[in-house]
């Protein structure tokens, strides 16, 4: 095939999919610009920002979803969009609209632009989305941003996560920062225990795990006297210089740094001077990162750069004028509460749009249109049929267990969350114990899945069962003295489940402290949270 291909009239290099490619020495922007109504595009962007078309941000067809169709025309490859499998797709490759968006966007760097990468990254973090999801890329980017925020747990580490000034923090002098940057979950620890002679998490199989390990190695390199690193593959790179490692608390380091993200479409002169200066000092370490991992780290560093206080002004060399200050903290595996919130969609089950109807059989899934409901049926069918024809029992529940006249507080932690789980302050625990108001009802009258468990593996002095939903929007107890028949039926279901001490069932809120539970139907597929 030829060295270039066209998509909807725009030309890109075949090897890397870029309009401007440093590796191939090609720049197709001038020719592509002739296809544009430049005055119209400038008007759309507004007079406040002039577009220099000859030096505008180069587009990358592969990142925007262009895939090779397997066919050629006159020795030129024919490419189509990954979303609709359509050649020259007007929806996915509307170049004027994309250039307007790129030109107007202040946070273009902070977004992942490949839908395939977005879905892959969310999946690697444990977020569950329908295979046929039509959630728009902006919503997927929001979910990914929220996932990264949840993984860093900054709100529990600093008073104001939106204004962090590393220069005001003490220097890290505890255990090696490489070790302190590590976070794991009971599930991960068990997998490592069961594989003493092999790595249960080999490199380049799970992007989220790779990124967590990369942040640890950034700390190790700095402690070994190498502050300058390039996180790269053959096509892209993130250049970073670590400034210092600070102490957020006795268990948590913060790595302050400056960074610059470049790829084959970035003008080469932006990074060549920096690379040359670092190579002369012999202080440059290269860490291999896949394109998808770099997309995740770029978004993480960009988000954290927005959290750095303007009062933090590190010294930079002249060739670092385009670098931004940012930071890294330990990345925690997402627990089931976070995963539940990120997987939950308050809008249409498929596209996230405003809902107009529900599944008539189970009432648990909402849709914006008949089209989305039809598209979702293959995925929804098993869950829906598992609820059909079930018998519902009504039970009262309480927010607290009282033993010998005193309220008991039972803590719940996730096997997928960090070990140890974040400590709850005494004030928080006291406030939760003293709060007797009804739990919020985020589910309305829709059925949802709850976990019913016996909180005491040996006996049950409270004679109560713990019930909660995945998002932990409520945690309640079904007491034997209030509903002996429901308690006995639920305990029987738990006992026949091979001593797992828990079952998952459908439930509906029917009052402030009332719950309908479908005890004779097991959700399909059965949850694992």
Short mmCIF file of C-alpha atoms in Angstrom, two decimals:
data_model
loop_
_atom_site.label_atom_id
_atom_site.label_comp_id
_atom_site.label_asym_id
_atom_site.label_seq_id
_atom_site.Cartn_x
_atom_site.Cartn_y
_atom_site.Cartn_z
CA UNK A 1 0.00 0.00 0.00
CA UNK A 2 0.97 3.64 -0.38
CA UNK A 3 2.47 5.64 2.51
CA UNK A 4 -0.75 7.62 2.99
CA UNK A 5 -4.51 7.05 3.03
CA UNK A 6 -7.55 9.32 2.91
CA UNK A 7 -10.59 9.42 5.15
CA UNK A 8 -13.43 11.70 4.15
CA UNK A 9 -11.06 13.79 2.03
CA UNK A 10 -8.30 14.17 4.64
CA UNK A 11 -4.91 12.49 4.16
CA UNK A 12 -2.97 10.69 6.91
CA UNK A 13 0.22 8.63 7.07
CA UNK A 14 -0.43 4.90 6.79
CA UNK A 15 2.10 3.85 9.42
CA UNK A 16 0.86 6.03 12.30
CA UNK A 17 -2.40 7.63 11.20
CA UNK A 18 -1.24 11.22 11.67
CA UNK A 19 -1.73 14.38 9.64
CA UNK A 20 1.69 15.47 10.84
CA UNK A 21 4.15 12.65 11.52
CA UNK A 22 7.64 13.24 12.86
CA UNK A 23 8.64 9.64 12.22
CA UNK A 24 7.59 9.62 8.57
CA UNK A 25 8.62 13.23 7.95
CA UNK A 26 5.19 14.00 6.47
CA UNK A 27 2.81 16.89 7.10
CA UNK A 28 -0.51 16.68 5.25
CA UNK A 29 -2.19 19.61 7.00
CA UNK A 30 -1.60 22.10 4.17
CA UNK A 31 -3.38 19.86 1.64
CA UNK A 32 -6.14 18.98 4.09
CA UNK A 33 -6.72 22.64 4.87
CA UNK A 34 -7.74 23.20 1.24
CA UNK A 35 -10.76 20.98 1.94
CA UNK A 36 -11.96 23.35 4.66
CA UNK A 37 -14.05 26.49 4.73
CA UNK A 38 -11.56 28.24 6.98
CA UNK A 39 -13.62 31.40 7.47
CA UNK A 40 -16.59 29.33 8.64
CA UNK A 41 -14.46 27.35 11.06
CA UNK A 42 -12.87 30.52 12.47
CA UNK A 43 -16.35 32.02 12.94
CA UNK A 44 -17.43 28.91 14.85
CA UNK A 45 -14.43 29.14 17.16
CA UNK A 46 -14.98 32.86 17.73
CA UNK A 47 -12.91 35.98 17.38
CA UNK A 48 -11.26 35.48 20.76
CA UNK A 49 -8.99 32.75 19.43
CA UNK A 50 -7.34 32.88 16.04
CA UNK A 51 -6.65 29.55 14.37
CA UNK A 52 -3.33 29.33 12.59
CA UNK A 53 -4.36 26.63 10.15
CA UNK A 54 -0.84 25.98 8.89
CA UNK A 55 0.21 25.06 12.44
CA UNK A 56 -3.06 23.85 13.95
CA UNK A 57 -3.14 20.79 16.18
CA UNK A 58 -2.68 17.79 13.90
CA UNK A 59 -5.39 15.13 13.92
CA UNK A 60 -4.73 11.43 14.34
CA UNK A 61 -7.12 9.24 12.39
CA UNK A 62 -6.44 6.11 14.44
CA UNK A 63 -7.19 7.89 17.73
CA UNK A 64 -10.44 9.15 16.22
CA UNK A 65 -11.57 5.63 15.38
CA UNK A 66 -10.28 4.97 11.84
CA UNK A 67 -9.57 1.28 11.22
CA UNK A 68 -8.33 -0.51 8.11
CA UNK A 69 -11.17 -2.24 6.28
CA UNK A 70 -8.91 -4.85 4.72
CA UNK A 71 -9.54 -3.43 1.26
CA UNK A 72 -7.55 -1.18 -1.07
CA UNK A 73 -8.35 1.14 -3.94
CA UNK A 74 -5.57 1.98 -6.41
CA UNK A 75 -3.02 0.74 -3.86
CA UNK A 76 -4.44 3.08 -1.17
CA UNK A 77 -5.88 1.49 1.95
CA UNK A 78 -9.59 1.98 2.58
CA UNK A 79 -10.38 2.92 6.17
CA UNK A 80 -13.70 2.95 8.02
CA UNK A 81 -14.93 4.05 11.43
CA UNK A 82 -14.82 1.57 14.30
CA UNK A 83 -18.22 2.67 15.62
CA UNK A 84 -20.38 2.15 12.52
CA UNK A 85 -17.99 0.25 10.19
CA UNK A 86 -18.69 2.96 7.61
CA UNK A 87 -16.15 4.20 5.06
CA UNK A 88 -15.81 8.01 5.11
CA UNK A 89 -18.33 8.16 7.96
CA UNK A 90 -19.79 11.67 8.06
CA UNK A 91 -20.65 11.35 11.75
CA UNK A 92 -17.26 10.12 13.01
CA UNK A 93 -15.03 11.99 10.54
CA UNK A 94 -16.68 15.40 10.30
CA UNK A 95 -13.36 17.22 10.05
CA UNK A 96 -14.65 20.82 10.31
CA UNK A 97 -16.54 19.99 13.52
CA UNK A 98 -13.57 18.12 14.96
CA UNK A 99 -11.18 20.99 14.19
CA UNK A 100 -13.59 23.45 15.82
CA UNK A 101 -13.80 21.22 18.89
CA UNK A 102 -10.02 20.84 19.06
CA UNK A 103 -9.48 24.58 18.63
CA UNK A 104 -12.04 25.58 21.25
CA UNK A 105 -11.20 22.93 23.81
CA UNK A 106 -9.02 24.05 26.67
CA UNK A 107 -8.81 20.50 27.99
CA UNK A 108 -8.23 18.60 24.75
CA UNK A 109 -5.12 17.11 26.33
CA UNK A 110 -7.22 15.94 29.26
CA UNK A 111 -9.46 13.73 27.13
CA UNK A 112 -9.02 10.29 25.64
CA UNK A 113 -10.07 10.64 22.01
CA UNK A 114 -10.24 7.01 20.95
CA UNK A 115 -13.56 5.40 21.88
CA UNK A 116 -11.89 2.01 21.83
CA UNK A 117 -9.30 3.25 24.35
CA UNK A 118 -12.00 4.83 26.53
CA UNK A 119 -13.98 1.60 26.79
CA UNK A 120 -10.81 -0.45 27.26
CA UNK A 121 -9.52 1.79 30.05
CA UNK A 122 -12.82 1.75 31.93
CA UNK A 123 -12.99 -2.03 31.59
CA UNK A 124 -9.40 -2.41 32.86
CA UNK A 125 -10.42 -0.44 35.99
CA UNK A 126 -13.38 -2.74 36.59
CA UNK A 127 -16.15 -0.40 35.40
CA UNK A 128 -18.94 -2.45 33.85
CA UNK A 129 -20.68 -1.04 30.77
CA UNK A 130 -22.92 -2.79 28.25
CA UNK A 131 -21.04 -4.14 25.24
CA UNK A 132 -23.34 -2.13 22.98
CA UNK A 133 -23.21 1.08 25.01
CA UNK A 134 -24.01 4.23 23.08
CA UNK A 135 -22.84 6.57 25.82
CA UNK A 136 -21.23 9.52 24.06
CA UNK A 137 -17.48 9.97 24.37
CA UNK A 138 -17.85 13.01 26.65
CA UNK A 139 -19.79 10.93 29.18
CA UNK A 140 -17.25 8.12 28.94
CA UNK A 141 -14.47 10.65 29.55
CA UNK A 142 -16.37 11.94 32.57
CA UNK A 143 -16.64 8.39 33.93
CA UNK A 144 -12.92 7.82 33.37
CA UNK A 145 -12.10 11.09 35.13
CA UNK A 146 -14.33 10.15 38.05
CA UNK A 147 -12.68 6.72 38.21
CA UNK A 148 -9.21 8.29 38.41
CA UNK A 149 -10.41 10.69 41.10
CA UNK A 150 -11.86 7.81 43.12
CA UNK A 151 -8.64 5.79 42.73
CA UNK A 152 -6.50 8.57 44.20
CA UNK A 153 -8.75 9.17 47.26
CA UNK A 154 -7.48 12.74 47.51
CA UNK A 155 -10.55 13.97 49.39
CA UNK A 156 -9.59 11.72 52.31
CA UNK A 157 -5.94 12.82 52.20
CA UNK A 158 -6.04 16.61 51.93
CA UNK A 159 -8.45 19.29 53.11
CA UNK A 160 -8.79 20.93 49.69
CA UNK A 161 -7.99 18.53 46.81
CA UNK A 162 -8.51 21.34 44.27
CA UNK A 163 -5.55 23.44 45.53
CA UNK A 164 -2.51 21.34 46.35
CA UNK A 165 0.81 23.11 46.86
CA UNK A 166 3.59 20.48 47.07
CA UNK A 167 6.10 23.09 48.32
CA UNK A 168 4.15 23.36 51.60
CA UNK A 169 4.34 19.62 52.26
CA UNK A 170 7.17 17.95 54.21
CA UNK A 171 9.69 15.81 52.33
CA UNK A 172 9.04 12.06 52.34
CA UNK A 173 11.53 10.37 54.66
CA UNK A 174 9.72 7.20 55.66
CA UNK A 175 9.90 3.82 53.94
CA UNK A 176 11.07 3.73 50.30
CA UNK A 177 8.52 5.65 48.25
CA UNK A 178 8.52 2.82 45.70
CA UNK A 179 6.95 0.58 48.34
CA UNK A 180 4.68 3.30 49.72
CA UNK A 181 3.21 3.94 46.25
CA UNK A 182 1.93 0.35 46.13
CA UNK A 183 -1.72 -0.35 46.82
CA UNK A 184 -3.47 -3.69 46.60
CA UNK A 185 -6.79 -5.36 47.33
CA UNK A 186 -7.67 -8.66 49.06
CA UNK A 187 -8.54 -10.14 45.65
CA UNK A 188 -5.15 -9.14 44.20
CA UNK A 189 -3.30 -10.34 47.29
CA UNK A 190 -5.02 -13.72 47.07
CA UNK A 191 -4.09 -14.08 43.39
CA UNK A 192 -0.45 -13.37 44.23
CA UNK A 193 -0.58 -15.85 47.11
CA UNK A 194 -1.92 -18.56 44.80
CA UNK A 195 0.79 -17.88 42.20
CA UNK A 196 4.07 -17.88 44.18
CA UNK A 197 6.18 -18.79 41.15
CA UNK A 198 4.58 -16.56 38.53
CA UNK A 199 3.19 -13.07 38.14
CA UNK A 200 -0.63 -13.14 38.10
CA UNK A 201 -0.57 -9.64 36.58
CA UNK A 202 1.91 -9.76 33.66
CA UNK A 203 2.75 -6.51 31.92
CA UNK A 204 0.65 -5.20 29.04
CA UNK A 205 -2.41 -7.33 29.81
CA UNK A 206 -4.27 -4.87 32.03
CA UNK A 207 -3.66 -1.16 31.42
CA UNK A 208 -4.81 -0.06 34.85
CA UNK A 209 -2.44 -2.46 36.57
CA UNK A 210 0.38 -1.29 34.26
CA UNK A 211 -0.26 2.37 35.13
CA UNK A 212 -0.21 1.61 38.85
CA UNK A 213 3.15 -0.13 38.45
CA UNK A 214 4.52 2.72 36.32
CA UNK A 215 3.83 5.25 39.10
CA UNK A 216 5.74 3.02 41.50
CA UNK A 217 8.73 2.89 39.14
CA UNK A 218 8.70 6.68 38.77
CA UNK A 219 9.27 6.82 42.53
CA UNK A 220 11.99 4.15 42.39
CA UNK A 221 13.90 5.90 39.61
CA UNK A 222 13.87 9.18 41.52
CA UNK A 223 15.12 7.46 44.68
CA UNK A 224 17.87 5.85 42.57
CA UNK A 225 19.02 9.33 41.52
CA UNK A 226 17.31 9.49 38.11
CA UNK A 227 14.62 12.21 38.14
CA UNK A 228 14.08 12.41 34.38
CA UNK A 229 11.97 9.82 32.54
CA UNK A 230 10.25 9.27 29.23
CA UNK A 231 7.14 7.09 29.36
CA UNK A 232 6.98 5.97 25.76
CA UNK A 233 6.38 3.52 22.97
CA UNK A 234 7.55 3.85 19.36
CA UNK A 235 5.06 6.61 18.56
CA UNK A 236 4.29 8.65 21.68
CA UNK A 237 5.99 9.81 24.85
CA UNK A 238 5.30 11.60 28.11
CA UNK A 239 8.41 13.46 29.29
CA UNK A 240 8.56 14.01 33.05
CA UNK A 241 11.06 15.45 35.52
CA UNK A 242 10.42 14.57 39.14
CA UNK A 243 10.97 17.52 41.46
CA UNK A 244 10.63 15.84 44.84
CA UNK A 245 8.65 13.32 46.86
CA UNK A 246 6.52 14.79 49.62
CA UNK A 247 4.54 13.43 52.56
CA UNK A 248 0.74 13.68 52.53
CA UNK A 249 0.49 11.48 55.60
CA UNK A 250 2.59 8.72 57.12
CA UNK A 251 1.38 6.15 54.56
CA UNK A 252 1.01 8.34 51.47
CA UNK A 253 3.72 10.00 49.36
CA UNK A 254 3.08 12.65 46.71
CA UNK A 255 5.46 12.89 43.74
CA UNK A 256 5.70 16.45 42.45
CA UNK A 257 6.84 16.74 38.83
CA UNK A 258 6.67 18.67 35.60
CA UNK A 259 5.60 16.96 32.39
CA UNK A 260 5.10 17.40 28.68
CA UNK A 261 3.11 15.04 26.49
CA UNK A 262 4.12 14.56 22.87
CA UNK A 263 3.30 12.21 20.04
CA UNK A 264 4.13 11.82 16.38
CA UNK A 265 1.66 14.59 15.53
CA UNK A 266 3.29 17.09 17.92
CA UNK A 267 5.81 19.44 16.28
CA UNK A 268 9.15 17.75 16.87
CA UNK A 269 10.95 20.90 18.01
CA UNK A 270 8.71 20.98 21.11
CA UNK A 271 10.53 18.00 22.62
CA UNK A 272 13.83 17.55 20.76
CA UNK A 273 15.66 20.23 22.77
CA UNK A 274 14.54 18.73 26.08
CA UNK A 275 15.43 15.18 25.02
CA UNK A 276 18.86 16.28 23.83
CA UNK A 277 19.65 18.11 27.06
CA UNK A 278 18.66 15.13 29.22
CA UNK A 279 20.58 12.60 27.13
CA UNK A 280 23.73 14.71 27.53
CA UNK A 281 23.45 14.45 31.30
CA UNK A 282 22.91 10.69 31.16
CA UNK A 283 19.94 11.03 33.51
CA UNK A 284 17.17 9.92 31.17
CA UNK A 285 15.37 6.63 31.85
CA UNK A 286 12.84 5.24 29.40
CA UNK A 287 9.81 3.31 30.66
CA UNK A 288 7.88 1.39 28.03
CA UNK A 289 4.18 2.28 28.10
CA UNK A 290 1.57 1.24 25.59
CA UNK A 291 -0.42 3.88 23.75
CA UNK A 292 -3.47 3.09 25.89
CA UNK A 293 -1.49 3.40 29.12
CA UNK A 294 -0.10 6.75 27.97
CA UNK A 295 -3.65 7.94 27.24
CA UNK A 296 -4.59 7.06 30.83
CA UNK A 297 -1.49 8.69 32.32
CA UNK A 298 -1.96 11.82 30.19
CA UNK A 299 -5.48 12.20 31.52
CA UNK A 300 -4.30 11.56 35.09
CA UNK A 301 -1.46 14.08 34.88
CA UNK A 302 -3.71 16.66 33.22
CA UNK A 303 -6.39 16.29 35.92
CA UNK A 304 -3.79 16.63 38.65
CA UNK A 305 -2.20 19.65 36.94
CA UNK A 306 -5.58 21.35 37.41
CA UNK A 307 -5.35 20.58 41.13
CA UNK A 308 -1.92 22.17 41.61
CA UNK A 309 -2.05 25.53 43.38
CA UNK A 310 -0.99 28.54 41.33
CA UNK A 311 1.35 29.36 44.22
CA UNK A 312 3.48 26.34 43.27
CA UNK A 313 6.03 27.63 40.76
CA UNK A 314 8.91 25.20 40.27
CA UNK A 315 12.05 26.34 38.47
CA UNK A 316 12.18 25.24 34.83
CA UNK A 317 14.87 25.45 32.19
CA UNK A 318 14.17 27.37 29.00
CA UNK A 319 13.58 24.16 27.07
CA UNK A 320 10.91 23.19 29.65
CA UNK A 321 8.74 26.24 28.90
CA UNK A 322 5.90 24.03 27.63
CA UNK A 323 5.98 21.72 30.66
CA UNK A 324 3.21 21.73 33.28
CA UNK A 325 3.48 21.07 37.02
CA UNK A 326 1.51 18.06 38.23
CA UNK A 327 1.82 15.22 40.73
CA UNK A 328 1.28 11.51 41.30
CA UNK A 329 -0.08 9.78 44.39
CA UNK A 330 -0.72 6.05 44.99
CA UNK A 331 -3.40 4.61 42.72
CA UNK A 332 -5.85 2.41 44.60
CA UNK A 333 -7.83 -0.43 43.05
CA UNK A 334 -11.46 0.63 42.80
CA UNK A 335 -13.73 -0.92 45.40
CA UNK A 336 -17.21 -2.17 44.64
CA UNK A 337 -18.84 1.04 45.85
CA UNK A 338 -16.86 3.06 43.30
CA UNK A 339 -17.42 0.48 40.57
CA UNK A 340 -21.13 0.42 41.34
CA UNK A 341 -21.44 4.20 41.07
CA UNK A 342 -19.42 4.34 37.85
CA UNK A 343 -21.26 1.43 36.26
CA UNK A 344 -24.66 2.79 37.21
CA UNK A 345 -26.34 4.91 34.57
CA UNK A 346 -29.10 7.26 35.67
CA UNK A 347 -30.29 7.73 32.10
CA UNK A 348 -31.02 5.37 29.24
CA UNK A 349 -29.46 1.97 29.79
CA UNK A 350 -27.70 2.19 26.43
CA UNK A 351 -26.95 5.84 25.58
CA UNK A 352 -27.44 7.73 28.84
CA UNK A 353 -30.14 9.95 27.34
CA UNK A 354 -33.37 11.07 28.98
CA UNK A 355 -35.58 8.06 29.66
CA UNK A 356 -39.14 7.67 28.40
CA UNK A 357 -39.95 4.01 29.18
CA UNK A 358 -38.98 0.94 31.16
CA UNK A 359 -38.79 -2.76 30.40
CA UNK A 360 -42.41 -3.90 30.85
CA UNK A 361 -41.43 -7.31 32.26
CA UNK A 362 -39.02 -6.37 35.05
CA UNK A 363 -39.27 -2.56 35.33
CA UNK A 364 -35.57 -2.49 36.25
CA UNK A 365 -34.11 -1.05 33.01
CA UNK A 366 -34.98 2.35 31.52
CA UNK A 367 -34.62 3.51 27.92
CA UNK A 368 -34.94 6.64 25.83
CA UNK A 369 -36.42 4.89 22.79
CA UNK A 370 -37.59 1.62 21.34
CA UNK A 371 -34.34 1.45 19.34
CA UNK A 372 -32.14 1.46 22.44
CA UNK A 373 -34.37 -1.07 24.18
CA UNK A 374 -34.15 -3.41 21.19
CA UNK A 375 -30.38 -2.97 21.01
CA UNK A 376 -30.06 -3.84 24.71
CA UNK A 377 -32.30 -6.92 24.71
CA UNK A 378 -29.50 -9.42 24.04
CA UNK A 379 -27.65 -8.18 27.12
CA UNK A 380 -30.71 -7.55 29.28
CA UNK A 381 -32.61 -10.75 28.48
CA UNK A 382 -31.06 -13.09 31.08
CA UNK A 383 -31.39 -10.53 33.89
CA UNK A 384 -34.97 -9.78 32.93
CA UNK A 385 -36.06 -13.42 32.78
CA UNK A 386 -34.45 -14.14 36.14
CA UNK A 387 -36.93 -11.74 37.76
CA UNK A 388 -40.07 -12.79 35.88
CA UNK A 389 -42.65 -14.68 37.95
CA UNK A 390 -40.92 -14.28 41.30
CA UNK A 391 -42.68 -14.08 44.67
CA UNK A 392 -42.14 -10.94 46.72
CA UNK A 393 -42.09 -10.72 50.51
CA UNK A 394 -42.46 -7.45 52.39
CA UNK A 395 -40.18 -6.77 55.34
CA UNK A 396 -39.40 -3.91 57.67
CA UNK A 397 -35.78 -2.92 58.08
CA UNK A 398 -33.80 -0.86 60.54
CA UNK A 399 -30.62 1.19 60.11
CA UNK A 400 -29.10 -0.03 63.36
CA UNK A 401 -28.73 -3.26 65.32
CA UNK A 402 -29.39 -2.97 69.04
CA UNK A 403 -27.80 -5.52 71.38
CA UNK A 404 -28.29 -5.24 75.13
CA UNK A 405 -29.71 -1.77 74.67
CA UNK A 406 -26.73 -0.45 72.64
CA UNK A 407 -26.43 0.29 68.95
CA UNK A 408 -23.94 -1.87 67.07
CA UNK A 409 -22.02 -0.60 64.07
CA UNK A 410 -21.03 -3.21 61.47
CA UNK A 411 -18.36 -2.15 58.98
CA UNK A 412 -18.49 -3.37 55.40
CA UNK A 413 -15.41 -3.47 53.18
CA UNK A 414 -14.84 -4.64 49.63
CA UNK A 415 -12.48 -7.44 48.59
CA UNK A 416 -11.64 -5.39 45.50
CA UNK A 417 -10.79 -2.26 47.50
CA UNK A 418 -7.49 -1.19 49.06
CA UNK A 419 -5.88 -3.15 51.91
CA UNK A 420 -6.38 -1.90 54.55
CA UNK A 421 -9.61 -0.03 53.78
CA UNK A 422 -9.57 3.70 54.53
CA UNK A 423 -10.20 4.31 58.20
CA UNK A 424 -13.46 5.98 59.17
CA UNK A 425 -13.06 8.84 61.61
CA UNK A 426 -14.67 8.60 65.04
CA UNK A 427 -16.85 11.60 64.16
CA UNK A 428 -18.07 9.93 60.98
CA UNK A 429 -18.84 6.68 62.78
CA UNK A 430 -20.69 8.52 65.56
CA UNK A 431 -22.71 10.56 63.06
CA UNK A 432 -23.73 7.39 61.23
CA UNK A 433 -24.72 5.64 64.47
CA UNK A 434 -26.83 8.60 65.61
CA UNK A 435 -28.60 9.16 62.29
CA UNK A 436 -32.07 7.59 62.50
CA UNK A 437 -33.50 9.22 59.37
CA UNK A 438 -34.67 6.98 56.49
CA UNK A 439 -31.93 6.00 54.01
CA UNK A 440 -32.15 7.87 50.68
CA UNK A 441 -34.13 6.11 47.96
CA UNK A 442 -32.10 6.58 44.78
CA UNK A 443 -33.86 3.68 43.05
CA UNK A 444 -37.41 5.04 43.23
CA UNK A 445 -39.91 2.25 42.56
CA UNK A 446 -37.53 0.28 40.33
CA UNK A 447 -36.26 -3.19 41.33
CA UNK A 448 -32.56 -3.36 42.17
CA UNK A 449 -30.17 -6.02 43.41
CA UNK A 450 -29.16 -6.28 47.06
CA UNK A 451 -26.70 -8.45 48.93
CA UNK A 452 -28.20 -10.24 51.95
CA UNK A 453 -25.59 -11.57 54.34
CA UNK A 454 -25.17 -13.00 57.79
CA UNK A 455 -22.64 -10.63 59.40
CA UNK A 456 -21.66 -13.27 61.97
CA UNK A 457 -20.25 -16.51 60.48
CA UNK A 458 -20.63 -18.32 63.83
CA UNK A 459 -24.07 -17.90 65.31
CA UNK A 460 -25.85 -14.59 65.06
CA UNK A 461 -26.28 -12.84 68.39
CA UNK A 462 -28.06 -9.94 66.75
CA UNK A 463 -30.62 -12.13 64.95
CA UNK A 464 -30.34 -9.70 62.09
CA UNK A 465 -29.35 -9.90 58.42
CA UNK A 466 -27.30 -7.18 56.73
CA UNK A 467 -28.81 -5.86 53.47
CA UNK A 468 -27.23 -3.31 51.13
CA UNK A 469 -27.06 -2.33 47.47
CA UNK A 470 -23.90 -2.15 45.43
CA UNK A 471 -23.54 1.62 45.60
CA UNK A 472 -24.05 1.53 49.40
CA UNK A 473 -26.79 4.12 49.08
CA UNK A 474 -28.33 2.35 52.02
CA UNK A 475 -27.27 -0.25 54.56
CA UNK A 476 -30.00 -1.86 56.61
CA UNK A 477 -30.84 -4.81 58.82
CA UNK A 478 -33.75 -7.24 58.64
CA UNK A 479 -34.40 -8.40 62.20
CA UNK A 480 -35.86 -11.77 63.15
CA UNK A 481 -38.17 -10.24 65.73
CA UNK A 482 -39.72 -7.90 63.14
CA UNK A 483 -40.25 -10.37 60.30
CA UNK A 484 -39.54 -13.94 61.49
CA UNK A 485 -40.80 -15.58 58.28
CA UNK A 486 -38.69 -13.41 55.96
CA UNK A 487 -35.67 -13.82 58.25
CA UNK A 488 -36.05 -17.61 58.29
CA UNK A 489 -36.52 -17.82 54.50
CA UNK A 490 -33.46 -15.64 53.86
CA UNK A 491 -31.32 -17.60 56.32
CA UNK A 492 -32.37 -20.82 54.59
CA UNK A 493 -31.27 -19.40 51.23
CA UNK A 494 -27.92 -18.40 52.74
CA UNK A 495 -27.34 -21.80 54.34
CA UNK A 496 -27.94 -23.74 51.12
CA UNK A 497 -25.43 -21.58 49.21
CA UNK A 498 -22.42 -23.68 50.25
CA UNK A 499 -21.75 -21.65 53.39
CA UNK A 500 -21.00 -18.52 51.41
CA UNK A 501 -22.89 -16.53 54.05
CA UNK A 502 -24.48 -14.28 51.44
CA UNK A 503 -27.01 -14.26 48.62
CA UNK A 504 -28.03 -11.71 45.98
CA UNK A 505 -31.70 -11.00 45.41
CA UNK A 506 -33.99 -8.45 43.76
CA UNK A 507 -35.53 -5.82 46.03
CA UNK A 508 -37.80 -2.74 45.84
CA UNK A 509 -38.20 0.11 48.29
CA UNK A 510 -41.85 0.33 49.29
CA UNK A 511 -41.55 2.76 52.19
CA UNK A 512 -39.09 4.69 54.32
CA UNK A 513 -38.28 1.53 56.27
CA UNK A 514 -39.95 -1.13 54.13
CA UNK A 515 -38.45 -3.36 51.48
CA UNK A 516 -39.95 -5.97 49.14
CA UNK A 517 -37.55 -8.84 48.45
CA UNK A 518 -37.86 -11.53 45.77
CA UNK A 519 -36.33 -14.49 47.63
CA UNK A 520 -37.09 -17.24 45.09
CA UNK A 521 -35.26 -15.75 42.10
CA UNK A 522 -31.48 -15.60 41.69
CA UNK A 523 -30.31 -12.74 39.44
CA UNK A 524 -28.76 -13.94 36.21
CA UNK A 525 -25.88 -13.38 35.87
CA UNK A 526 -25.30 -13.53 39.60
CA UNK A 527 -23.29 -10.52 40.84
CA UNK A 528 -19.82 -10.87 42.33
CA UNK A 529 -19.56 -7.70 44.42
#
